[in-house]
Every structure is written in structure tokens, then in C-alpha cells.
Amino acid sequence: YAISSSDFDNDGDMDLLLGGNLYNTKPEVGRYDASFGLYLENLDGANFKTYKENKGFSLVGEIRDIKINNQEIIVSRNNDSLAIFNYKSR
């Protein structure tokens, strides 16, 4: 549902944040709720790296939009409050 890009690690290339989930589905299908978001660090060109610990993006809920404003990540979630994160690039 949501993708945003910025140079989060200040190395000159664009990194990605992704978010999703969908709770309002047919009962026989079940909820799509396995995503907690994902940070993809761009190593160069089209080579991306993920992190399991200590670095990344994790948020519960139905993420609908991700906006970057200076050093803030603003995330809107369906039927929930805004989530605002401050980040510091290296």
C-alpha cells in the first residue's frame, strides 16, 4: 500500500520504506497482516539490503501512506493514529 524513498543513510542513493496490510477482507480469505514494514537500503543501483536487527522499520497496523519530512518519517494507518519517527542519517 505504501512506498516512500529517501537517502536515509546519506550515501547518495535512494533507500526505500515499504508498508502494507489489509484487515477488511472476506472471512474465507482472512486478513493480510504479516507485514510490519520493510526498510531496503540501496547499496548501489538496484542492489538492496535488508536488516533483521538494530536497523530497519517496524510498525503494526494497516499502513496506507509514508511521507518523509526533513528528518521525520510520517506514517498514516487505517483507523489508527499517525506514527511519527525521527531518524538520523549516518
PDB file of N, CA and C in Angstrom:
ATOM      1  N   TYR A   1       0.791  -1.205   0.000  1.00  0.00           N
ATOM      2  CA  TYR A   1       0.000   0.000   0.000  1.00  0.00           C
ATOM      3  C   TYR A   1       0.832   1.266   0.000  1.00  0.00           C
ATOM      4  N   ALA A   2       1.995   1.258   0.669  1.00  0.00           N
ATOM      5  CA  ALA A   2       2.757   2.499   0.783  1.00  0.00           C
ATOM      6  C   ALA A   2       4.234   2.257   0.515  1.00  0.00           C
ATOM      7  N   ILE A   3       4.815   3.140  -0.272  1.00  0.00           N
ATOM      8  CA  ILE A   3       6.249   3.110  -0.553  1.00  0.00           C
ATOM      9  C   ILE A   3       6.750   4.550  -0.520  1.00  0.00           C
ATOM     10  N   SER A   4       7.883   4.744   0.122  1.00  0.00           N
ATOM     11  CA  SER A   4       8.495   6.065   0.134  1.00  0.00           C
ATOM     12  C   SER A   4      10.000   5.898  -0.008  1.00  0.00           C
ATOM     13  N   SER A   5      10.627   6.894  -0.603  1.00  0.00           N
ATOM     14  CA  SER A   5      12.071   6.820  -0.798  1.00  0.00           C
ATOM     15  C   SER A   5      12.746   8.069  -0.261  1.00  0.00           C
ATOM     16  N   SER A   6      13.953   7.881   0.239  1.00  0.00           N
ATOM     17  CA  SER A   6      14.791   8.974   0.709  1.00  0.00           C
ATOM     18  C   SER A   6      16.199   8.415   0.874  1.00  0.00           C
ATOM     19  N   ASP A   7      17.155   9.289   1.005  1.00  0.00           N
ATOM     20  CA  ASP A   7      18.529   8.848   1.257  1.00  0.00           C
ATOM     21  C   ASP A   7      18.721   8.767   2.769  1.00  0.00           C
ATOM     22  N   PHE A   8      18.168   7.735   3.384  1.00  0.00           N
ATOM     23  CA  PHE A   8      18.164   7.590   4.840  1.00  0.00           C
ATOM     24  C   PHE A   8      19.562   7.435   5.426  1.00  0.00           C
ATOM     25  N   ASP A   9      20.466   6.805   4.693  1.00  0.00           N
ATOM     26  CA  ASP A   9      21.819   6.568   5.211  1.00  0.00           C
ATOM     27  C   ASP A   9      22.844   7.581   4.679  1.00  0.00           C
ATOM     28  N   ASN A  10      22.365   8.589   3.953  1.00  0.00           N
ATOM     29  CA  ASN A  10      23.197   9.701   3.497  1.00  0.00           C
ATOM     30  C   ASN A  10      24.413   9.254   2.674  1.00  0.00           C
ATOM     31  N   ASP A  11      24.194   8.273   1.786  1.00  0.00           N
ATOM     32  CA  ASP A  11      25.295   7.798   0.945  1.00  0.00           C
ATOM     33  C   ASP A  11      25.118   8.180  -0.524  1.00  0.00           C
ATOM     34  N   GLY A  12      24.106   8.988  -0.818  1.00  0.00           N
ATOM     35  CA  GLY A  12      23.930   9.485  -2.174  1.00  0.00           C
ATOM     36  C   GLY A  12      22.956   8.716  -3.033  1.00  0.00           C
ATOM     37  N   ASP A  13      22.398   7.596  -2.535  1.00  0.00           N
ATOM     38  CA  ASP A  13      21.403   6.884  -3.317  1.00  0.00           C
ATOM     39  C   ASP A  13      20.115   6.732  -2.511  1.00  0.00           C
ATOM     40  N   MET A  14      19.025   6.471  -3.222  1.00  0.00           N
ATOM     41  CA  MET A  14      17.708   6.438  -2.596  1.00  0.00           C
ATOM     42  C   MET A  14      17.409   5.070  -1.995  1.00  0.00           C
ATOM     43  N   ASP A  15      17.062   5.071  -0.703  1.00  0.00           N
ATOM     44  CA  ASP A  15      16.645   3.876   0.015  1.00  0.00           C
ATOM     45  C   ASP A  15      15.113   3.854   0.037  1.00  0.00           C
ATOM     46  N   LEU A  16      14.536   2.711   0.406  1.00  0.00           N
ATOM     47  CA  LEU A  16      13.083   2.561   0.358  1.00  0.00           C
ATOM     48  C   LEU A  16      12.505   2.144   1.704  1.00  0.00           C
ATOM     49  N   LEU A  17      11.304   2.651   2.005  1.00  0.00           N
ATOM     50  CA  LEU A  17      10.473   2.165   3.102  1.00  0.00           C
ATOM     51  C   LEU A  17       9.185   1.653   2.495  1.00  0.00           C
ATOM     52  N   LEU A  18       8.744   0.469   2.930  1.00  0.00           N
ATOM     53  CA  LEU A  18       7.512  -0.116   2.415  1.00  0.00           C
ATOM     54  C   LEU A  18       6.602  -0.499   3.575  1.00  0.00           C
ATOM     55  N   GLY A  19       5.301  -0.369   3.376  1.00  0.00           N
ATOM     56  CA  GLY A  19       4.332  -0.756   4.396  1.00  0.00           C
ATOM     57  C   GLY A  19       3.055  -1.244   3.752  1.00  0.00           C
ATOM     58  N   GLY A  20       2.278  -2.006   4.524  1.00  0.00           N
ATOM     59  CA  GLY A  20       1.039  -2.541   3.966  1.00  0.00           C
ATOM     60  C   GLY A  20       0.104  -3.094   5.004  1.00  0.00           C
ATOM     61  N   ASN A  21      -0.525  -4.201   4.711  1.00  0.00           N
ATOM     62  CA  ASN A  21      -1.533  -4.926   5.470  1.00  0.00           C
ATOM     63  C   ASN A  21      -2.938  -4.528   5.041  1.00  0.00           C
ATOM     64  N   LEU A  22      -3.842  -5.489   5.097  1.00  0.00           N
ATOM     65  CA  LEU A  22      -5.240  -5.284   4.746  1.00  0.00           C
ATOM     66  C   LEU A  22      -6.079  -6.166   5.659  1.00  0.00           C
ATOM     67  N   TYR A  23      -6.882  -5.530   6.520  1.00  0.00           N
ATOM     68  CA  TYR A  23      -7.674  -6.283   7.501  1.00  0.00           C
ATOM     69  C   TYR A  23      -9.105  -6.549   7.029  1.00  0.00           C
ATOM     70  N   ASN A  24      -9.666  -5.648   6.237  1.00  0.00           N
ATOM     71  CA  ASN A  24     -11.064  -5.755   5.834  1.00  0.00           C
ATOM     72  C   ASN A  24     -11.189  -6.648   4.603  1.00  0.00           C
ATOM     73  N   THR A  25     -11.161  -7.947   4.821  1.00  0.00           N
ATOM     74  CA  THR A  25     -11.255  -8.918   3.723  1.00  0.00           C
ATOM     75  C   THR A  25     -12.412  -9.878   3.992  1.00  0.00           C
ATOM     76  N   LYS A  26     -12.727 -10.675   3.020  1.00  0.00           N
ATOM     77  CA  LYS A  26     -13.761 -11.690   3.204  1.00  0.00           C
ATOM     78  C   LYS A  26     -13.294 -12.707   4.246  1.00  0.00           C
ATOM     79  N   PRO A  27     -14.185 -13.185   5.105  1.00  0.00           N
ATOM     80  CA  PRO A  27     -13.786 -14.135   6.156  1.00  0.00           C
ATOM     81  C   PRO A  27     -13.107 -15.391   5.621  1.00  0.00           C
ATOM     82  N   GLU A  28     -13.542 -15.868   4.475  1.00  0.00           N
ATOM     83  CA  GLU A  28     -12.944 -17.089   3.935  1.00  0.00           C
ATOM     84  C   GLU A  28     -11.518 -16.868   3.418  1.00  0.00           C
ATOM     85  N   VAL A  29     -11.137 -15.619   3.181  1.00  0.00           N
ATOM     86  CA  VAL A  29      -9.801 -15.297   2.699  1.00  0.00           C
ATOM     87  C   VAL A  29      -8.858 -15.027   3.874  1.00  0.00           C
ATOM     88  N   GLY A  30      -9.353 -14.341   4.879  1.00  0.00           N
ATOM     89  CA  GLY A  30      -8.530 -13.990   6.042  1.00  0.00           C
ATOM     90  C   GLY A  30      -7.791 -12.679   5.836  1.00  0.00           C
ATOM     91  N   ARG A  31      -7.281 -12.146   6.929  1.00  0.00           N
ATOM     92  CA  ARG A  31      -6.570 -10.867   6.895  1.00  0.00           C
ATOM     93  C   ARG A  31      -5.180 -11.018   6.294  1.00  0.00           C
ATOM     94  N   TYR A  32      -4.733  -9.951   5.653  1.00  0.00           N
ATOM     95  CA  TYR A  32      -3.350  -9.867   5.180  1.00  0.00           C
ATOM     96  C   TYR A  32      -2.615  -9.006   6.205  1.00  0.00           C
ATOM     97  N   ASP A  33      -2.015  -9.642   7.201  1.00  0.00           N
ATOM     98  CA  ASP A  33      -1.457  -8.883   8.316  1.00  0.00           C
ATOM     99  C   ASP A  33      -0.052  -9.332   8.720  1.00  0.00           C
ATOM    100  N   ALA A  34       0.714  -9.838   7.787  1.00  0.00           N
ATOM    101  CA  ALA A  34       2.055 -10.335   8.113  1.00  0.00           C
ATOM    102  C   ALA A  34       3.144  -9.284   7.935  1.00  0.00           C
ATOM    103  N   SER A  35       2.796  -8.098   7.454  1.00  0.00           N
ATOM    104  CA  SER A  35       3.807  -7.076   7.205  1.00  0.00           C
ATOM    105  C   SER A  35       3.938  -6.128   8.397  1.00  0.00           C
ATOM    106  N   PHE A  36       5.154  -5.866   8.792  1.00  0.00           N
ATOM    107  CA  PHE A  36       5.445  -4.860   9.811  1.00  0.00           C
ATOM    108  C   PHE A  36       6.245  -3.724   9.198  1.00  0.00           C
ATOM    109  N   GLY A  37       6.252  -3.656   7.877  1.00  0.00           N
ATOM    110  CA  GLY A  37       7.029  -2.663   7.164  1.00  0.00           C
ATOM    111  C   GLY A  37       8.385  -3.229   6.798  1.00  0.00           C
ATOM    112  N   LEU A  38       9.076  -2.530   5.924  1.00  0.00           N
ATOM    113  CA  LEU A  38      10.370  -3.015   5.461  1.00  0.00           C
ATOM    114  C   LEU A  38      11.235  -1.830   5.049  1.00  0.00           C
ATOM    115  N   TYR A  39      12.486  -1.849   5.500  1.00  0.00           N
ATOM    116  CA  TYR A  39      13.483  -0.868   5.081  1.00  0.00           C
ATOM    117  C   TYR A  39      14.443  -1.567   4.126  1.00  0.00           C
ATOM    118  N   LEU A  40      14.614  -1.010   2.942  1.00  0.00           N
ATOM    119  CA  LEU A  40      15.550  -1.544   1.961  1.00  0.00           C
ATOM    120  C   LEU A  40      16.646  -0.518   1.741  1.00  0.00           C
ATOM    121  N   GLU A  41      17.861  -0.855   2.147  1.00  0.00           N
ATOM    122  CA  GLU A  41      18.999   0.041   1.969  1.00  0.00           C
ATOM    123  C   GLU A  41      19.610  -0.195   0.600  1.00  0.00           C
ATOM    124  N   ASN A  42      19.694   0.864  -0.171  1.00  0.00           N
ATOM    125  CA  ASN A  42      20.264   0.791  -1.514  1.00  0.00           C
ATOM    126  C   ASN A  42      21.781   0.777  -1.394  1.00  0.00           C
ATOM    127  N   LEU A  43      22.397  -0.326  -1.817  1.00  0.00           N
ATOM    128  CA  LEU A  43      23.853  -0.435  -1.763  1.00  0.00           C
ATOM    129  C   LEU A  43      24.496   0.229  -2.972  1.00  0.00           C
ATOM    130  N   ASP A  44      23.899   0.067  -4.130  1.00  0.00           N
ATOM    131  CA  ASP A  44      24.287   0.776  -5.353  1.00  0.00           C
ATOM    132  C   ASP A  44      23.372   0.327  -6.478  1.00  0.00           C
ATOM    133  N   GLY A  45      22.804   1.257  -7.184  1.00  0.00           N
ATOM    134  CA  GLY A  45      21.926   0.929  -8.303  1.00  0.00           C
ATOM    135  C   GLY A  45      20.694   0.162  -7.885  1.00  0.00           C
ATOM    136  N   ALA A  46      20.633  -1.121  -8.226  1.00  0.00           N
ATOM    137  CA  ALA A  46      19.467  -1.944  -7.917  1.00  0.00           C
ATOM    138  C   ALA A  46      19.783  -3.038  -6.901  1.00  0.00           C
ATOM    139  N   ASN A  47      20.832  -2.853  -6.113  1.00  0.00           N
ATOM    140  CA  ASN A  47      21.193  -3.823  -5.070  1.00  0.00           C
ATOM    141  C   ASN A  47      20.743  -3.298  -3.722  1.00  0.00           C
ATOM    142  N   PHE A  48      19.796  -4.018  -3.097  1.00  0.00           N
ATOM    143  CA  PHE A  48      19.236  -3.585  -1.825  1.00  0.00           C
ATOM    144  C   PHE A  48      19.550  -4.595  -0.729  1.00  0.00           C
ATOM    145  N   LYS A  49      19.638  -4.095   0.505  1.00  0.00           N
ATOM    146  CA  LYS A  49      19.922  -4.937   1.659  1.00  0.00           C
ATOM    147  C   LYS A  49      18.856  -4.721   2.719  1.00  0.00           C
ATOM    148  N   THR A  50      18.435  -5.808   3.376  1.00  0.00           N
ATOM    149  CA  THR A  50      17.505  -5.715   4.497  1.00  0.00           C
ATOM    150  C   THR A  50      18.250  -6.041   5.788  1.00  0.00           C
ATOM    151  N   TYR A  51      17.656  -5.645   6.892  1.00  0.00           N
ATOM    152  CA  TYR A  51      18.252  -5.880   8.207  1.00  0.00           C
ATOM    153  C   TYR A  51      17.227  -6.536   9.114  1.00  0.00           C
ATOM    154  N   LYS A  52      17.663  -7.540   9.846  1.00  0.00           N
ATOM    155  CA  LYS A  52      16.766  -8.213  10.790  1.00  0.00           C
ATOM    156  C   LYS A  52      16.789  -7.560  12.164  1.00  0.00           C
ATOM    157  N   GLU A  53      17.925  -7.004  12.550  1.00  0.00           N
ATOM    158  CA  GLU A  53      18.050  -6.431  13.887  1.00  0.00           C
ATOM    159  C   GLU A  53      18.750  -5.089  13.844  1.00  0.00           C
ATOM    160  N   ASN A  54      18.394  -4.225  14.789  1.00  0.00           N
ATOM    161  CA  ASN A  54      19.068  -2.959  15.065  1.00  0.00           C
ATOM    162  C   ASN A  54      18.942  -1.886  13.997  1.00  0.00           C
ATOM    163  N   LYS A  55      18.398  -2.200  12.849  1.00  0.00           N
ATOM    164  CA  LYS A  55      18.269  -1.196  11.812  1.00  0.00           C
ATOM    165  C   LYS A  55      17.087  -1.596  10.947  1.00  0.00           C
ATOM    166  N   GLY A  56      16.176  -0.696  10.772  1.00  0.00           N
ATOM    167  CA  GLY A  56      15.052  -1.045   9.931  1.00  0.00           C
ATOM    168  C   GLY A  56      13.815  -0.243  10.238  1.00  0.00           C
ATOM    169  N   PHE A  57      12.684  -0.801   9.925  1.00  0.00           N
ATOM    170  CA  PHE A  57      11.399  -0.139  10.063  1.00  0.00           C
ATOM    171  C   PHE A  57      10.398  -1.196  10.487  1.00  0.00           C
ATOM    172  N   SER A  58       9.703  -0.976  11.603  1.00  0.00           N
ATOM    173  CA  SER A  58       8.728  -1.950  12.088  1.00  0.00           C
ATOM    174  C   SER A  58       7.548  -1.210  12.696  1.00  0.00           C
ATOM    175  N   LEU A  59       6.351  -1.491  12.191  1.00  0.00           N
ATOM    176  CA  LEU A  59       5.147  -0.821  12.661  1.00  0.00           C
ATOM    177  C   LEU A  59       3.944  -1.725  12.444  1.00  0.00           C
ATOM    178  N   VAL A  60       3.119  -1.851  13.460  1.00  0.00           N
ATOM    179  CA  VAL A  60       1.904  -2.664  13.395  1.00  0.00           C
ATOM    180  C   VAL A  60       0.766  -1.816  12.831  1.00  0.00           C
ATOM    181  N   GLY A  61      -0.093  -2.414  12.036  1.00  0.00           N
ATOM    182  CA  GLY A  61      -1.282  -1.744  11.534  1.00  0.00           C
ATOM    183  C   GLY A  61      -1.381  -1.771  10.026  1.00  0.00           C
ATOM    184  N   GLU A  62      -2.487  -1.198   9.537  1.00  0.00           N
ATOM    185  CA  GLU A  62      -2.734  -1.103   8.099  1.00  0.00           C
ATOM    186  C   GLU A  62      -2.100   0.188   7.581  1.00  0.00           C
ATOM    187  N   ILE A  63      -0.875   0.111   7.153  1.00  0.00           N
ATOM    188  CA  ILE A  63      -0.145   1.288   6.681  1.00  0.00           C
ATOM    189  C   ILE A  63      -0.705   1.700   5.320  1.00  0.00           C
ATOM    190  N   ARG A  64      -1.057   2.984   5.218  1.00  0.00           N
ATOM    191  CA  ARG A  64      -1.654   3.484   3.979  1.00  0.00           C
ATOM    192  C   ARG A  64      -0.798   4.512   3.255  1.00  0.00           C
ATOM    193  N   ASP A  65       0.076   5.218   3.979  1.00  0.00           N
ATOM    194  CA  ASP A  65       0.931   6.204   3.323  1.00  0.00           C
ATOM    195  C   ASP A  65       2.149   6.472   4.195  1.00  0.00           C
ATOM    196  N   ILE A  66       3.271   6.745   3.543  1.00  0.00           N
ATOM    197  CA  ILE A  66       4.519   7.087   4.226  1.00  0.00           C
ATOM    198  C   ILE A  66       5.053   8.354   3.580  1.00  0.00           C
ATOM    199  N   LYS A  67       5.257   9.385   4.388  1.00  0.00           N
ATOM    200  CA  LYS A  67       5.808  10.650   3.901  1.00  0.00           C
ATOM    201  C   LYS A  67       7.090  10.960   4.663  1.00  0.00           C
ATOM    202  N   ILE A  68       8.041  11.560   3.974  1.00  0.00           N
ATOM    203  CA  ILE A  68       9.298  11.967   4.583  1.00  0.00           C
ATOM    204  C   ILE A  68       9.303  13.491   4.644  1.00  0.00           C
ATOM    205  N   ASN A  69       9.567  14.042   5.822  1.00  0.00           N
ATOM    206  CA  ASN A  69       9.634  15.487   6.017  1.00  0.00           C
ATOM    207  C   ASN A  69      10.873  15.793   6.834  1.00  0.00           C
ATOM    208  N   ASN A  70      11.922  16.297   6.164  1.00  0.00           N
ATOM    209  CA  ASN A  70      13.210  16.555   6.808  1.00  0.00           C
ATOM    210  C   ASN A  70      13.728  15.273   7.455  1.00  0.00           C
ATOM    211  N   GLN A  71      13.842  15.213   8.756  1.00  0.00           N
ATOM    212  CA  GLN A  71      14.350  14.020   9.458  1.00  0.00           C
ATOM    213  C   GLN A  71      13.210  13.222  10.104  1.00  0.00           C
ATOM    214  N   GLU A  72      11.986  13.401   9.611  1.00  0.00           N
ATOM    215  CA  GLU A  72      10.838  12.681  10.152  1.00  0.00           C
ATOM    216  C   GLU A  72      10.232  11.746   9.110  1.00  0.00           C
ATOM    217  N   ILE A  73       9.785  10.588   9.591  1.00  0.00           N
ATOM    218  CA  ILE A  73       9.011   9.658   8.781  1.00  0.00           C
ATOM    219  C   ILE A  73       7.602   9.694   9.351  1.00  0.00           C
ATOM    220  N   ILE A  74       6.633  10.087   8.548  1.00  0.00           N
ATOM    221  CA  ILE A  74       5.246  10.207   8.990  1.00  0.00           C
ATOM    222  C   ILE A  74       4.448   9.105   8.305  1.00  0.00           C
ATOM    223  N   VAL A  75       3.812   8.252   9.117  1.00  0.00           N
ATOM    224  CA  VAL A  75       3.100   7.096   8.586  1.00  0.00           C
ATOM    225  C   VAL A  75       1.627   7.184   8.970  1.00  0.00           C
ATOM    226  N   SER A  76       0.754   7.122   7.971  1.00  0.00           N
ATOM    227  CA  SER A  76      -0.683   7.071   8.254  1.00  0.00           C
ATOM    228  C   SER A  76      -1.134   5.614   8.204  1.00  0.00           C
ATOM    229  N   ARG A  77      -2.007   5.295   9.176  1.00  0.00           N
ATOM    230  CA  ARG A  77      -2.543   3.936   9.275  1.00  0.00           C
ATOM    231  C   ARG A  77      -4.061   4.001   9.286  1.00  0.00           C
ATOM    232  N   ASN A  78      -4.706   3.045   8.657  1.00  0.00           N
ATOM    233  CA  ASN A  78      -6.156   2.973   8.591  1.00  0.00           C
ATOM    234  C   ASN A  78      -6.734   2.785   9.985  1.00  0.00           C
ATOM    235  N   ASN A  79      -7.691   3.621  10.372  1.00  0.00           N
ATOM    236  CA  ASN A  79      -8.363   3.543  11.674  1.00  0.00           C
ATOM    237  C   ASN A  79      -7.392   3.543  12.846  1.00  0.00           C
ATOM    238  N   ASP A  80      -6.343   4.318  12.754  1.00  0.00           N
ATOM    239  CA  ASP A  80      -5.334   4.385  13.818  1.00  0.00           C
ATOM    240  C   ASP A  80      -4.678   5.764  13.781  1.00  0.00           C
ATOM    241  N   SER A  81      -3.853   6.032  14.764  1.00  0.00           N
ATOM    242  CA  SER A  81      -3.180   7.320  14.841  1.00  0.00           C
ATOM    243  C   SER A  81      -2.003   7.380  13.865  1.00  0.00           C
ATOM    244  N   LEU A  82      -1.544   8.605  13.605  1.00  0.00           N
ATOM    245  CA  LEU A  82      -0.327   8.773  12.836  1.00  0.00           C
ATOM    246  C   LEU A  82       0.848   8.252  13.647  1.00  0.00           C
ATOM    247  N   ALA A  83       1.817   7.693  12.986  1.00  0.00           N
ATOM    248  CA  ALA A  83       3.064   7.292  13.639  1.00  0.00           C
ATOM    249  C   ALA A  83       4.167   8.178  13.071  1.00  0.00           C
ATOM    250  N   ILE A  84       4.915   8.811  13.955  1.00  0.00           N
ATOM    251  CA  ILE A  84       5.963   9.722  13.528  1.00  0.00           C
ATOM    252  C   ILE A  84       7.283   9.264  14.119  1.00  0.00           C
ATOM    253  N   PHE A  85       8.269   9.068  13.251  1.00  0.00           N
ATOM    254  CA  PHE A  85       9.593   8.623  13.666  1.00  0.00           C
ATOM    255  C   PHE A  85      10.624   9.666  13.276  1.00  0.00           C
ATOM    256  N   ASN A  86      11.576   9.907  14.132  1.00  0.00           N
ATOM    257  CA  ASN A  86      12.720  10.737  13.805  1.00  0.00           C
ATOM    258  C   ASN A  86      13.859   9.814  13.436  1.00  0.00           C
ATOM    259  N   TYR A  87      14.589  10.163  12.406  1.00  0.00           N
ATOM    260  CA  TYR A  87      15.758   9.362  12.036  1.00  0.00           C
ATOM    261  C   TYR A  87      16.948  10.271  11.846  1.00  0.00           C
ATOM    262  N   LYS A  88      18.085   9.721  12.063  1.00  0.00           N
ATOM    263  CA  LYS A  88      19.330  10.456  11.878  1.00  0.00           C
ATOM    264  C   LYS A  88      20.157   9.684  10.869  1.00  0.00           C
ATOM    265  N   SER A  89      20.494  10.320   9.766  1.00  0.00           N
ATOM    266  CA  SER A  89      21.330   9.628   8.786  1.00  0.00           C
ATOM    267  C   SER A  89      22.770   9.592   9.290  1.00  0.00           C
ATOM    268  N   ARG A  90      23.515   8.611   8.782  1.00  0.00           N
ATOM    269  CA  ARG A  90      24.896   8.447   9.239  1.00  0.00           C
ATOM    270  C   ARG A  90      25.745   9.645   8.942  1.00  0.00           C
TER     271      ARG A  90
END
